[in-house]
Coordinates of C-alpha atoms and ligand atoms in Angstrom, one line a residue:
X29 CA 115.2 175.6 -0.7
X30 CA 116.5 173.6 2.2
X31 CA 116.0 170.6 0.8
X32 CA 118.8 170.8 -2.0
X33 CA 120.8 173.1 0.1
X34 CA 124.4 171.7 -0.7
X35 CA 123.0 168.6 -2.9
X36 CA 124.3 167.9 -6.1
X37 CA 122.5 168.5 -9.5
X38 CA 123.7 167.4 -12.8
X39 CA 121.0 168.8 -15.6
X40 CA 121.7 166.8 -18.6
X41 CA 119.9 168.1 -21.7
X42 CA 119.6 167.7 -25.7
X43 CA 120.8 171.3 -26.5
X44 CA 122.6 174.9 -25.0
X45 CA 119.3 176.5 -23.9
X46 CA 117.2 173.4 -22.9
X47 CA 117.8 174.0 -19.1
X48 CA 116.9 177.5 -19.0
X49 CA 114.0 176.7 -21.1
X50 CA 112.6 173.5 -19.2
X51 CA 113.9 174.6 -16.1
X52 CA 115.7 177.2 -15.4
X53 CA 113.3 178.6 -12.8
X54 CA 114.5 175.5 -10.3
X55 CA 117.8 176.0 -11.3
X56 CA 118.1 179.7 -9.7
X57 CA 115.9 178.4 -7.1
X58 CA 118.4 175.7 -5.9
X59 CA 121.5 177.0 -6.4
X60 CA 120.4 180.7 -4.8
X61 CA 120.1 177.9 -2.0
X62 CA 123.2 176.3 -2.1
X63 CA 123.0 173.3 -4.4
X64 CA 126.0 172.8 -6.9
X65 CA 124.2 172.7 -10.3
X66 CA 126.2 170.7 -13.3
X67 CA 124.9 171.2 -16.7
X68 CA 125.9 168.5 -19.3
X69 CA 124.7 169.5 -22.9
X70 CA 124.5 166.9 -25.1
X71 CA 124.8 168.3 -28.8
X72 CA 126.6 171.5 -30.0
X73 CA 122.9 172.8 -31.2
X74 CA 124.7 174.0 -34.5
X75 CA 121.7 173.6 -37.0
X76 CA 119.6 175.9 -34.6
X77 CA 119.8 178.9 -37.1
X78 CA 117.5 180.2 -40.5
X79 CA 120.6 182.5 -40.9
X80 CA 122.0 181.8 -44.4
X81 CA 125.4 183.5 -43.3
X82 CA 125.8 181.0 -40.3
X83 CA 128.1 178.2 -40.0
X84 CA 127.9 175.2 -38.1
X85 CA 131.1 176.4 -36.4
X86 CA 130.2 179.7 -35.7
X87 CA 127.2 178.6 -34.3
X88 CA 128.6 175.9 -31.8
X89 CA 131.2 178.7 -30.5
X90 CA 127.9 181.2 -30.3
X91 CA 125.7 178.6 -28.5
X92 CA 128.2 177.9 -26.4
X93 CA 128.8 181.6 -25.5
X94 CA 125.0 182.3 -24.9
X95 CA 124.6 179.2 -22.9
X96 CA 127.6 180.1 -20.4
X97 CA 126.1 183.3 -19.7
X98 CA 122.7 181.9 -19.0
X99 CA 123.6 179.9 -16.5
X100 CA 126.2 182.0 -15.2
X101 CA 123.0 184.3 -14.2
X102 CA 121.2 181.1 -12.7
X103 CA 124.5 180.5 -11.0
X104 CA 125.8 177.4 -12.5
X105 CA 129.4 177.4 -12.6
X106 CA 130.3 173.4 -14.3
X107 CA 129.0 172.9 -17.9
X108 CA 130.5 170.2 -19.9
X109 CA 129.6 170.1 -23.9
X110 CA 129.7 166.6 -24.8
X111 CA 129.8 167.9 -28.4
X112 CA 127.3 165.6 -30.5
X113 CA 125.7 166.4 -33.7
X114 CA 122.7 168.6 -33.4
X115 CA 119.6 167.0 -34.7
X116 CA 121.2 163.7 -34.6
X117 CA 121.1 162.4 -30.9
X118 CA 120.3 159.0 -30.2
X119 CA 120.6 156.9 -27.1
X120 CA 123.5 154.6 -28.4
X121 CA 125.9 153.1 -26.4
X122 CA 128.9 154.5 -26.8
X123 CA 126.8 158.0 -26.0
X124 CA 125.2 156.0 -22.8
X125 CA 128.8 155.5 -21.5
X126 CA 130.0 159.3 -21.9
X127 CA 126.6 160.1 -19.8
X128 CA 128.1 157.3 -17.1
X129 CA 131.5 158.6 -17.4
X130 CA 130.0 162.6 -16.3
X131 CA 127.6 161.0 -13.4
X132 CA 130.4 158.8 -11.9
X133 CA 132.9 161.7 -12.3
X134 CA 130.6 164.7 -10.5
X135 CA 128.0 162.1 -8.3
X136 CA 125.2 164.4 -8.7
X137 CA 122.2 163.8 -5.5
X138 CA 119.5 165.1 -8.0
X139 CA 119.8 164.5 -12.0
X140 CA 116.9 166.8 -14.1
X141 CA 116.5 165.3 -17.3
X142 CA 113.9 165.2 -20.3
X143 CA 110.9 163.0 -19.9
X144 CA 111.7 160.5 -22.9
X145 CA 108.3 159.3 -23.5
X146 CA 106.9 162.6 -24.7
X147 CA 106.3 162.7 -28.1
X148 CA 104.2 165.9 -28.7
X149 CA 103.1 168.3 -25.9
X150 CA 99.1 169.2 -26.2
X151 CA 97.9 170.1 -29.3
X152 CA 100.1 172.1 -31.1
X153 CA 103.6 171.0 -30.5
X154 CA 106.5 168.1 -31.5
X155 CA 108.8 167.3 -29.1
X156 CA 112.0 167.4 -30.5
X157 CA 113.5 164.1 -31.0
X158 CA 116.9 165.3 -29.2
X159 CA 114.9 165.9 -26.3
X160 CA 113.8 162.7 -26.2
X161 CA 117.1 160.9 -27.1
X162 CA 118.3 162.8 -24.6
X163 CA 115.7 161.9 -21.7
X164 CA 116.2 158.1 -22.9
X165 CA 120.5 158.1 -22.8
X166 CA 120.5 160.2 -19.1
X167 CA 117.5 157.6 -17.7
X168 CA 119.9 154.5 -19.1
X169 CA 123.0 155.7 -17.6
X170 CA 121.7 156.1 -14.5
X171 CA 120.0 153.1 -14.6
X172 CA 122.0 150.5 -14.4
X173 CA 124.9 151.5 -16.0
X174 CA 126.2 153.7 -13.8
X175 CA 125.6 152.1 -10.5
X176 CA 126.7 148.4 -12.0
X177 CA 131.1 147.8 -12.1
X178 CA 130.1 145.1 -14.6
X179 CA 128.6 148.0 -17.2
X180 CA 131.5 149.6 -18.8
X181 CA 134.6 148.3 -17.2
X182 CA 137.1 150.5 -18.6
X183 CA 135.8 153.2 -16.7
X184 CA 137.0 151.5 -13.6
X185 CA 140.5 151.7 -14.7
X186 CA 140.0 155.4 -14.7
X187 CA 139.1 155.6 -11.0
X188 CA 135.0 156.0 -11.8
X189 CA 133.3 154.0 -9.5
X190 CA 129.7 152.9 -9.9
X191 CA 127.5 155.4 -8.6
X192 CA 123.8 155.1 -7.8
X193 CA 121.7 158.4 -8.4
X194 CA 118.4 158.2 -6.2
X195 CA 116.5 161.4 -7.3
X196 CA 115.3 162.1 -11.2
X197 CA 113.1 164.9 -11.7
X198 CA 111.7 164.3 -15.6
X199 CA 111.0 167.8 -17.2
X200 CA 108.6 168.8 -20.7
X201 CA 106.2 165.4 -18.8
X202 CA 102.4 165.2 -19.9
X203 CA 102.6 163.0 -16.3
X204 CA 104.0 165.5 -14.1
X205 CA 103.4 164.5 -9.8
X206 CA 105.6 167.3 -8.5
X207 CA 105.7 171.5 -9.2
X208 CA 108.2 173.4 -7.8
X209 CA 107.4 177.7 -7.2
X210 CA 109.3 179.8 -9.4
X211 CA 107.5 182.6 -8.8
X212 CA 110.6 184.2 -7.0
X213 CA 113.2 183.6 -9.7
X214 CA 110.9 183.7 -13.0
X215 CA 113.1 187.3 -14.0
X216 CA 116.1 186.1 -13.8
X217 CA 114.7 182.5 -15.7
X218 CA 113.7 185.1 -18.5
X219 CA 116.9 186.9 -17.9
X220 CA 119.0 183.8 -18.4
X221 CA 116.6 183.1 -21.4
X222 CA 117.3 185.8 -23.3
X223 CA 120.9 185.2 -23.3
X224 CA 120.1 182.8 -26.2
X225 CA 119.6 185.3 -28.5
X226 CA 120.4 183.8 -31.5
X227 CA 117.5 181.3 -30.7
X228 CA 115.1 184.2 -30.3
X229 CA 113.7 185.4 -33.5
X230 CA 111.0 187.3 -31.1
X231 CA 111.8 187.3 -27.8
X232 CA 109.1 189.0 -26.8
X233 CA 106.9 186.5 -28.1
X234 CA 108.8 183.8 -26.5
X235 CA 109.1 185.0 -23.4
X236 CA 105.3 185.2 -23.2
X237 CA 104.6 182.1 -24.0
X238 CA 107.4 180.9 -21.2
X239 CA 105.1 183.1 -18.7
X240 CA 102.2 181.7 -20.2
X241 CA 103.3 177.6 -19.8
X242 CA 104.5 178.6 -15.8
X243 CA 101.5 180.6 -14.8
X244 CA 99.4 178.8 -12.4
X245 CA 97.0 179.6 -9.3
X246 CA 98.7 177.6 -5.8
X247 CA 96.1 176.5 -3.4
X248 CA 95.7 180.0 -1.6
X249 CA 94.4 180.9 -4.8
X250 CA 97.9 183.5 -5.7
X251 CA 98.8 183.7 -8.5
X252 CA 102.4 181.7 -9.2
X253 CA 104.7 180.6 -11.3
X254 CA 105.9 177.4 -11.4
X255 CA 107.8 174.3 -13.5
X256 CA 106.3 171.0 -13.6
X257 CA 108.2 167.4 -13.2
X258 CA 108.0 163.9 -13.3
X259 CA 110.2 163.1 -10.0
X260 CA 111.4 159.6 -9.7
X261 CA 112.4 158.4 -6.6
X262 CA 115.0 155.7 -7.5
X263 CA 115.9 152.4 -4.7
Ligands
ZN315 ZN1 116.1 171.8 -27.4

């Protein structure tokens, strides 16, 4: 895709497995065409488990594991884990200036992010409050913290200088304005998918419904697949 060919994209998400879920498909797409893709996972995702044997700690090394291999295959090579308690996220401050601390560090072009303001998505699900915290902290640090010296001054002191990020594209919207094809990369988003293993009780069944949620007719009337966005063009 030449018009991320050798952008910048930082995907910041709630949990390991969020960016191959909500977007995984773009992810392929734009890196396959040159973009350096950042992942930064908010929480360690440790409660994500029924298992009665599992740990926390086992669990955060696990998640970890599956999610470097995911986007290994979507051909990410940065992920930072910021480490916070699964379940717990919320958009404080002291989170809002690690978020500045990652965008000023890597200056991503593009930053993908969860649409805050959805609470439930049609009729049958609940947004996870993560997701939302999530969507809410990455939207505040880039705007204005992170372009503004005044916002966290120490970081200044550290050589991060205030960066402005121009391009958001908001995923899991009910207000989506842009779609991007996946049609070309939707094996390997299923393929980078079910490296999460531990979060597939039926993988089978998830991955349909994944196919399901991208299926969609393009305006020759072909059959496509493709992931939906929010895209916020910041001044
Ligand atoms: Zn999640």
């Amino acid at each position: 895709m030449t018009e991320t060919e050798s952008k910048r994209v930082m995907v910041i998400m709630a949990h390991p497995d969020d960016p191959e879920f909500f977007t995984g498909g773009t992810i392929a797409l734009w890196a396959r065409g040159g973009a350096e893709v950042i992942y930064l996972i908010l929480t360690n995702g440790n409660k994500g488990s029924q298992d009665p044997e599992m740990t926390p700690e086992r669990l955060t090394k696990l998640r970890q594991d599956e999610q470097r291999t995911a986007a290994s295959l979507l051909g990410v090579k940065t992920i930072i884990f910021l480490d916070e308690p699964d379940g717990e996220l919320q958009a404080t401050l002291q989170l809002r200036q690690r978020v500045v601390k990652e965008i000023r560090r890597h200056r991503p072009d593009i930053v993908i992010c969860p649409d805050p303001s959805t609470y439930y998505f049609g009729d049958t699900y609940v947004n996870h409050p993560d997701h939302r915290a999530a969507g809410q902290v990455a939207l505040e640090a880039i705007f204005p913290a992170a372009r503004n010296p005044m916002y966290h001054p120490e970081l200044l002191g550290e050589g991060l200088l205030p960066y402005a990020v121009h391009e958001i594209y908001l995923t899991g919207t009910a207000q989506p304005n842009r779609w991007v094809d996946v049609t070309d990369v939707m094996d390997v988003k299923v393929q980078a998918i079910r490296s999460h293993a531990s979060q597939l009780p039926d993988p089978e069944d998830s991955i349909e419904r994944v196919r399901q949620r991208a299926a969609a007719v393009d305006e020759y009337g072909r059959r496509v697949y493709r992931e939906a966005y929010r895209y916020l063009a910041i001044r």
